[in-house]
Amino acid sequence: MKFNEKVQQTREYLLSRINQCPSIGLVLGSGLGILADEIENSITISYDEIPHFPVSTVTGHKGRIVIGDLKGKHVIAMQGRFHYYEGHSLEAVTYPIRVMKALGVKQIIVTNAAGGINPAFKPGDLMIIQDHINLTSQNPLIGPNEEEFGERFPDMSEAYSKKLSALTKEVAVKEKIKVVEGVYTGVLGPSYETPAEIKFLGIIGASAVGMSTVPEVIVARHCGLEVLGISCISNMAAGISEQSLTHDEVMETTEKIKAQFLQLVKEVIAEM
Ligand code: 6GU
């Protein structure tokens, strides 16, 4: 079946379950899925019910979408995303972005847990993503161009919306939430980086590193979605702090920062 036909079938199915189309999409990273629990008048659909949707496996990811109202906006949230390191193709990893576009979404907020490389960062910081470096040696747009979605050579000169970043900074000041800004580097994982790799990433301009977001943002820009990216700095990367890295530390820090993360994103949505 042709790619766009698949997306249309997924869209038809979701439309049959909802009564209003979302305008904002949320991709919720490790430990940040709780934002979806705040959505009102919500309809929850697990990924395995949705035609052509991949199924998630990593712990801390629920694997469902929640559609409803948040701060006066109609939103669609992915609680649990797909990662390349799980063995999914990049087509699968980015499929939900195409589905959001097909449902009428105009803006997306992508969130993740990331390792801090900028030595001024602290675990628990919220970082507005200014830009990214794709270090995956992969690109989700490889293959015949999906003309229905966008052009062959999409511009990435403003991958992350300056307008939405500025809005987020304003909201953070108003809400007295500390935010930092920086460049997110996307790698494949699943092993964390060595200290030498982190030193290299720092030299090339990375502020933080993680295993998601880049493929989704490439596909989002291809189809013209406006993107806001927020990283929760869950730990410092290898060699930046003495501590060795564990997924448990990532989950513990996100647990602590949850309240501020929720408040920030909700107030931003209110102003979008
Ligand atoms: Cl240190 N590295 C990567 N690749 N992903 C992470 C991380 C580090 N910390 C949280 N996610």
Tab-separated table of C-alpha atoms and ligand atoms in Angstrom:
chain	number	residue	atom	x	y	z
A	1	MET	CA	0.000	0.000	0.000
A	2	LYS	CA	1.199	3.503	-0.771
A	3	PHE	CA	2.513	5.496	2.177
A	4	ASN	CA	-0.041	8.268	1.933
A	5	GLU	CA	-2.885	5.708	1.761
A	6	LYS	CA	-1.679	4.240	5.047
A	7	VAL	CA	-1.598	7.656	6.677
A	8	GLN	CA	-5.102	8.373	5.357
A	9	GLN	CA	-6.405	5.088	6.803
A	10	THR	CA	-4.906	5.931	10.168
A	11	ARG	CA	-6.456	9.372	9.936
A	12	GLU	CA	-9.901	7.958	9.057
A	13	TYR	CA	-9.740	5.628	12.043
A	14	LEU	CA	-8.795	8.418	14.455
A	15	LEU	CA	-11.458	10.733	13.004
A	16	SER	CA	-14.042	8.016	13.684
A	17	ARG	CA	-13.086	8.164	17.365
A	18	ILE	CA	-12.951	11.949	17.904
A	19	ASN	CA	-15.314	14.846	17.315
A	20	GLN	CA	-12.861	17.722	16.941
A	21	CYS	CA	-9.521	17.901	15.144
A	22	PRO	CA	-6.448	18.815	17.188
A	23	SER	CA	-4.335	21.827	16.228
A	24	ILE	CA	-1.362	21.164	18.523
A	25	GLY	CA	0.604	17.916	18.751
A	26	LEU	CA	2.648	16.840	21.754
A	27	VAL	CA	5.399	14.246	21.642
A	28	LEU	CA	6.174	13.305	25.227
A	29	GLY	CA	9.543	11.842	26.110
A	30	SER	CA	10.812	9.483	28.819
A	31	GLY	CA	9.067	10.236	32.102
A	32	LEU	CA	7.218	13.242	30.644
A	33	GLY	CA	4.109	11.390	29.482
A	34	ILE	CA	2.194	12.565	32.537
A	35	LEU	CA	1.330	15.781	30.698
A	36	ALA	CA	-1.209	13.731	28.751
A	37	ASP	CA	-3.009	12.945	32.016
A	38	GLU	CA	-3.947	16.636	32.263
A	39	ILE	CA	-5.890	16.581	28.999
A	40	GLU	CA	-9.624	17.099	29.565
A	41	ASN	CA	-12.593	15.560	27.732
A	42	SER	CA	-10.020	13.110	26.551
A	43	ILE	CA	-10.134	10.063	24.368
A	44	THR	CA	-7.298	7.598	24.865
A	45	ILE	CA	-6.374	5.143	22.156
A	46	SER	CA	-3.558	2.668	22.614
A	47	TYR	CA	-1.136	2.359	19.733
A	48	ASP	CA	-2.047	-1.276	19.116
A	49	GLU	CA	-5.639	-0.260	18.279
A	50	ILE	CA	-4.558	2.202	15.591
A	51	PRO	CA	-4.162	0.893	12.023
A	52	HIS	CA	-0.543	1.061	10.773
A	53	PHE	CA	0.776	2.474	14.070
A	54	PRO	CA	4.003	0.968	15.409
A	55	VAL	CA	3.981	-0.442	18.973
A	56	SER	CA	6.290	0.881	21.707
A	57	THR	CA	8.470	-1.273	23.970
A	58	VAL	CA	10.748	0.859	26.209
A	59	THR	CA	9.991	1.157	29.956
A	60	GLY	CA	8.426	4.424	31.114
A	61	HIS	CA	6.611	4.747	27.786
A	62	LYS	CA	2.938	3.926	27.762
A	63	GLY	CA	2.218	3.631	24.096
A	64	ARG	CA	-1.023	5.481	23.585
A	65	ILE	CA	-2.362	8.692	22.183
A	66	VAL	CA	-4.572	11.043	24.124
A	67	ILE	CA	-6.757	13.546	22.285
A	68	GLY	CA	-8.709	16.293	24.014
A	69	ASP	CA	-8.559	19.787	25.491
A	70	LEU	CA	-5.634	21.388	27.255
A	71	LYS	CA	-5.662	25.044	28.284
A	72	GLY	CA	-8.413	25.819	25.813
A	73	LYS	CA	-6.671	24.141	22.859
A	74	HIS	CA	-7.437	20.894	21.068
A	75	VAL	CA	-4.362	18.729	21.400
A	76	ILE	CA	-3.157	15.280	20.443
A	77	ALA	CA	-0.467	13.801	22.669
A	78	MET	CA	1.739	10.793	22.126
A	79	GLN	CA	2.394	9.183	25.454
A	80	GLY	CA	5.476	7.204	24.540
A	81	ARG	CA	7.365	7.620	21.297
A	82	PHE	CA	9.237	5.238	19.026
A	83	HIS	CA	13.011	5.076	18.934
A	84	TYR	CA	15.292	3.788	16.232
A	85	TYR	CA	17.283	1.850	18.866
A	86	GLU	CA	14.187	-0.240	19.609
A	87	GLY	CA	14.507	-1.614	16.111
A	88	HIS	CA	11.828	0.560	14.511
A	89	SER	CA	12.449	1.977	11.056
A	90	LEU	CA	12.664	5.769	10.807
A	91	GLU	CA	9.422	5.603	8.864
A	92	ALA	CA	7.810	4.072	11.956
A	93	VAL	CA	9.552	6.494	14.335
A	94	THR	CA	8.156	9.483	12.448
A	95	TYR	CA	4.803	8.013	11.377
A	96	PRO	CA	2.843	9.739	14.167
A	97	ILE	CA	4.110	13.141	12.978
A	98	ARG	CA	2.636	12.498	9.532
A	99	VAL	CA	-0.610	11.395	11.145
A	100	MET	CA	-0.730	14.592	13.224
A	101	LYS	CA	-0.241	16.638	10.067
A	102	ALA	CA	-3.027	14.699	8.332
A	103	LEU	CA	-5.358	15.452	11.265
A	104	GLY	CA	-4.806	19.188	10.877
A	105	VAL	CA	-2.103	19.829	13.468
A	106	LYS	CA	-0.135	23.034	12.768
A	107	GLN	CA	2.313	23.181	15.676
A	108	ILE	CA	4.048	20.485	17.681
A	109	ILE	CA	5.880	20.433	20.979
A	110	VAL	CA	8.539	17.730	21.130
A	111	THR	CA	9.998	16.867	24.490
A	112	ASN	CA	12.751	14.554	25.597
A	113	ALA	CA	15.112	13.632	28.383
A	114	ALA	CA	18.673	14.528	27.444
A	115	GLY	CA	22.171	14.399	28.864
A	116	GLY	CA	23.740	17.760	29.648
A	117	ILE	CA	26.993	18.664	27.880
A	118	ASN	CA	27.166	22.406	28.613
A	119	PRO	CA	28.986	22.374	31.985
A	120	ALA	CA	26.809	25.255	33.223
A	121	PHE	CA	23.726	23.005	33.032
A	122	LYS	CA	22.405	21.067	36.006
A	123	PRO	CA	20.296	17.921	36.103
A	124	GLY	CA	16.685	19.076	36.246
A	125	ASP	CA	17.204	22.067	33.945
A	126	LEU	CA	14.654	22.578	31.195
A	127	MET	CA	16.344	23.441	27.894
A	128	ILE	CA	14.595	25.174	25.024
A	129	ILE	CA	16.042	23.568	21.901
A	130	GLN	CA	17.402	26.337	19.662
A	131	ASP	CA	18.702	24.004	17.001
A	132	HIS	CA	19.848	20.428	16.530
A	133	ILE	CA	22.756	18.479	15.116
A	134	ASN	CA	21.796	15.255	13.396
A	135	LEU	CA	24.558	12.810	14.299
A	136	THR	CA	22.593	9.689	13.509
A	137	SER	CA	23.965	9.303	9.977
A	138	GLN	CA	20.336	8.625	9.097
A	139	ASN	CA	17.549	10.686	7.658
A	140	PRO	CA	13.851	9.755	7.744
A	141	LEU	CA	13.294	11.393	4.343
A	142	ILE	CA	15.613	9.015	2.480
A	143	GLY	CA	13.689	7.253	-0.280
A	144	PRO	CA	11.160	8.539	-2.792
A	145	ASN	CA	9.893	11.950	-1.685
A	146	GLU	CA	6.368	11.921	-0.263
A	147	GLU	CA	5.130	14.832	-2.375
A	148	GLU	CA	1.826	15.055	-0.473
A	149	PHE	CA	3.805	16.076	2.592
A	150	GLY	CA	6.563	18.303	1.354
A	151	GLU	CA	9.444	18.989	-0.960
A	152	ARG	CA	12.514	16.898	-1.764
A	153	PHE	CA	15.031	19.209	-0.083
A	154	PRO	CA	13.340	20.820	2.906
A	155	ASP	CA	14.861	23.931	4.464
A	156	MET	CA	16.115	23.417	8.008
A	157	SER	CA	17.337	26.943	8.699
A	158	GLU	CA	14.668	27.477	11.341
A	159	ALA	CA	13.937	23.933	12.434
A	160	TYR	CA	12.806	25.150	15.843
A	161	SER	CA	10.435	28.107	15.710
A	162	LYS	CA	12.025	31.310	16.988
A	163	LYS	CA	8.551	32.609	17.737
A	164	LEU	CA	7.619	29.607	19.908
A	165	SER	CA	11.017	29.669	21.682
A	166	ALA	CA	10.625	33.360	22.483
A	167	LEU	CA	7.106	32.705	23.751
A	168	THR	CA	8.414	29.905	25.975
A	169	LYS	CA	11.077	32.185	27.456
A	170	GLU	CA	8.447	34.839	28.203
A	171	VAL	CA	6.181	32.281	29.853
A	172	ALA	CA	9.107	30.937	31.901
A	173	VAL	CA	9.903	34.406	33.234
A	174	LYS	CA	6.249	35.021	34.089
A	175	GLU	CA	5.921	31.643	35.809
A	176	LYS	CA	9.341	31.922	37.514
A	177	ILE	CA	10.566	28.692	35.941
A	178	LYS	CA	14.260	28.432	35.144
A	179	VAL	CA	14.960	27.617	31.515
A	180	VAL	CA	18.222	27.346	29.592
A	181	GLU	CA	18.739	27.245	25.837
A	182	GLY	CA	20.946	25.130	23.659
A	183	VAL	CA	21.674	22.816	20.788
A	184	TYR	CA	20.368	19.247	20.969
A	185	THR	CA	22.435	16.529	19.356
A	186	GLY	CA	20.575	13.455	18.207
A	187	VAL	CA	22.442	10.138	18.314
A	188	LEU	CA	21.160	6.611	17.773
A	189	GLY	CA	21.914	4.983	21.150
A	190	PRO	CA	21.095	2.776	22.938
A	191	SER	CA	24.514	2.878	24.612
A	192	TYR	CA	25.304	6.209	26.212
A	193	GLU	CA	28.337	8.117	24.922
A	194	THR	CA	31.930	7.714	26.042
A	195	PRO	CA	33.659	10.716	27.664
A	196	ALA	CA	35.665	11.184	24.442
A	197	GLU	CA	32.468	11.321	22.395
A	198	ILE	CA	30.959	13.870	24.775
A	199	LYS	CA	34.117	15.996	24.549
A	200	PHE	CA	33.787	15.860	20.757
A	201	LEU	CA	30.110	16.835	20.907
A	202	GLY	CA	30.947	19.796	23.139
A	203	ILE	CA	33.574	20.982	20.667
A	204	ILE	CA	31.183	20.838	17.709
A	205	GLY	CA	28.612	22.951	19.548
A	206	ALA	CA	26.288	20.563	21.348
A	207	SER	CA	24.671	21.578	24.638
A	208	ALA	CA	22.808	18.319	25.215
A	209	VAL	CA	22.532	14.841	23.732
A	210	GLY	CA	19.711	12.368	23.351
A	211	MET	CA	18.352	9.465	21.327
A	212	SER	CA	15.177	10.928	19.859
A	213	THR	CA	13.584	14.099	18.478
A	214	VAL	CA	15.820	14.716	15.431
A	215	PRO	CA	13.970	12.341	13.039
A	216	GLU	CA	10.592	13.635	14.205
A	217	VAL	CA	11.624	17.264	13.751
A	218	ILE	CA	12.990	16.599	10.251
A	219	VAL	CA	9.671	15.033	9.231
A	220	ALA	CA	7.712	17.813	10.954
A	221	ARG	CA	9.629	20.496	9.048
A	222	HIS	CA	9.237	18.560	5.804
A	223	CYS	CA	5.460	18.830	6.168
A	224	GLY	CA	5.529	22.427	7.389
A	225	LEU	CA	4.747	22.013	11.075
A	226	GLU	CA	6.031	24.660	13.466
A	227	VAL	CA	8.193	23.060	16.159
A	228	LEU	CA	8.921	23.841	19.793
A	229	GLY	CA	11.496	21.535	21.413
A	230	ILE	CA	12.084	21.176	25.139
A	231	SER	CA	14.711	18.912	26.709
A	232	CYS	CA	14.670	17.913	30.330
A	233	ILE	CA	18.337	17.657	31.316
A	234	SER	CA	17.996	14.445	33.272
A	235	ASN	CA	21.695	13.908	33.983
A	236	MET	CA	25.060	15.214	32.942
A	237	ALA	CA	26.663	13.302	30.067
A	238	ALA	CA	29.725	11.059	30.478
A	239	GLY	CA	32.855	12.847	31.614
A	240	ILE	CA	30.936	16.043	32.469
A	241	SER	CA	30.062	14.542	35.846
A	242	GLU	CA	31.870	11.717	37.636
A	243	GLN	CA	28.717	9.656	37.959
A	244	SER	CA	28.008	6.737	35.644
A	245	LEU	CA	24.722	6.918	33.753
A	246	THR	CA	21.645	4.854	34.393
A	247	HIS	CA	18.148	4.960	32.934
A	248	ASP	CA	16.948	5.059	36.577
A	249	GLU	CA	18.731	8.395	37.116
A	250	VAL	CA	17.032	9.725	33.995
A	251	MET	CA	13.650	8.661	35.359
A	252	GLU	CA	14.373	10.014	38.880
A	253	THR	CA	15.324	13.485	37.650
A	254	THR	CA	12.367	13.741	35.312
A	255	GLU	CA	10.195	12.740	38.280
A	256	LYS	CA	11.564	15.749	40.225
A	257	ILE	CA	11.225	18.259	37.401
A	258	LYS	CA	7.752	17.080	36.316
A	259	ALA	CA	5.748	19.807	38.076
A	260	GLN	CA	7.705	22.657	36.450
A	261	PHE	CA	7.760	20.945	33.098
A	262	LEU	CA	3.974	20.518	33.205
A	263	GLN	CA	3.396	24.118	34.241
A	264	LEU	CA	5.714	25.482	31.551
A	265	VAL	CA	4.231	23.476	28.708
A	266	LYS	CA	0.632	24.104	29.789
A	267	GLU	CA	1.133	27.860	30.032
A	268	VAL	CA	2.879	27.889	26.650
A	269	ILE	CA	-0.047	25.990	25.104
A	270	ALA	CA	-2.418	28.549	26.618
A	271	GLU	CA	-0.530	31.295	24.739
A	272	MET	CA	-0.077	29.449	21.423
B	1	6GU	CL1	24.044	11.181	28.494
B	1	6GU	N1	23.080	10.418	26.233
B	1	6GU	C1	22.102	10.101	25.403
B	1	6GU	N2	22.424	9.721	24.176
B	1	6GU	N3	20.803	10.132	25.732
B	1	6GU	C2	20.497	10.527	26.959
B	1	6GU	C3	21.468	10.873	27.882
B	1	6GU	C4	22.792	10.809	27.468
B	1	6GU	N4	20.862	11.213	29.027
B	1	6GU	C5	19.553	11.084	28.819
B	1	6GU	N5	19.315	10.673	27.566
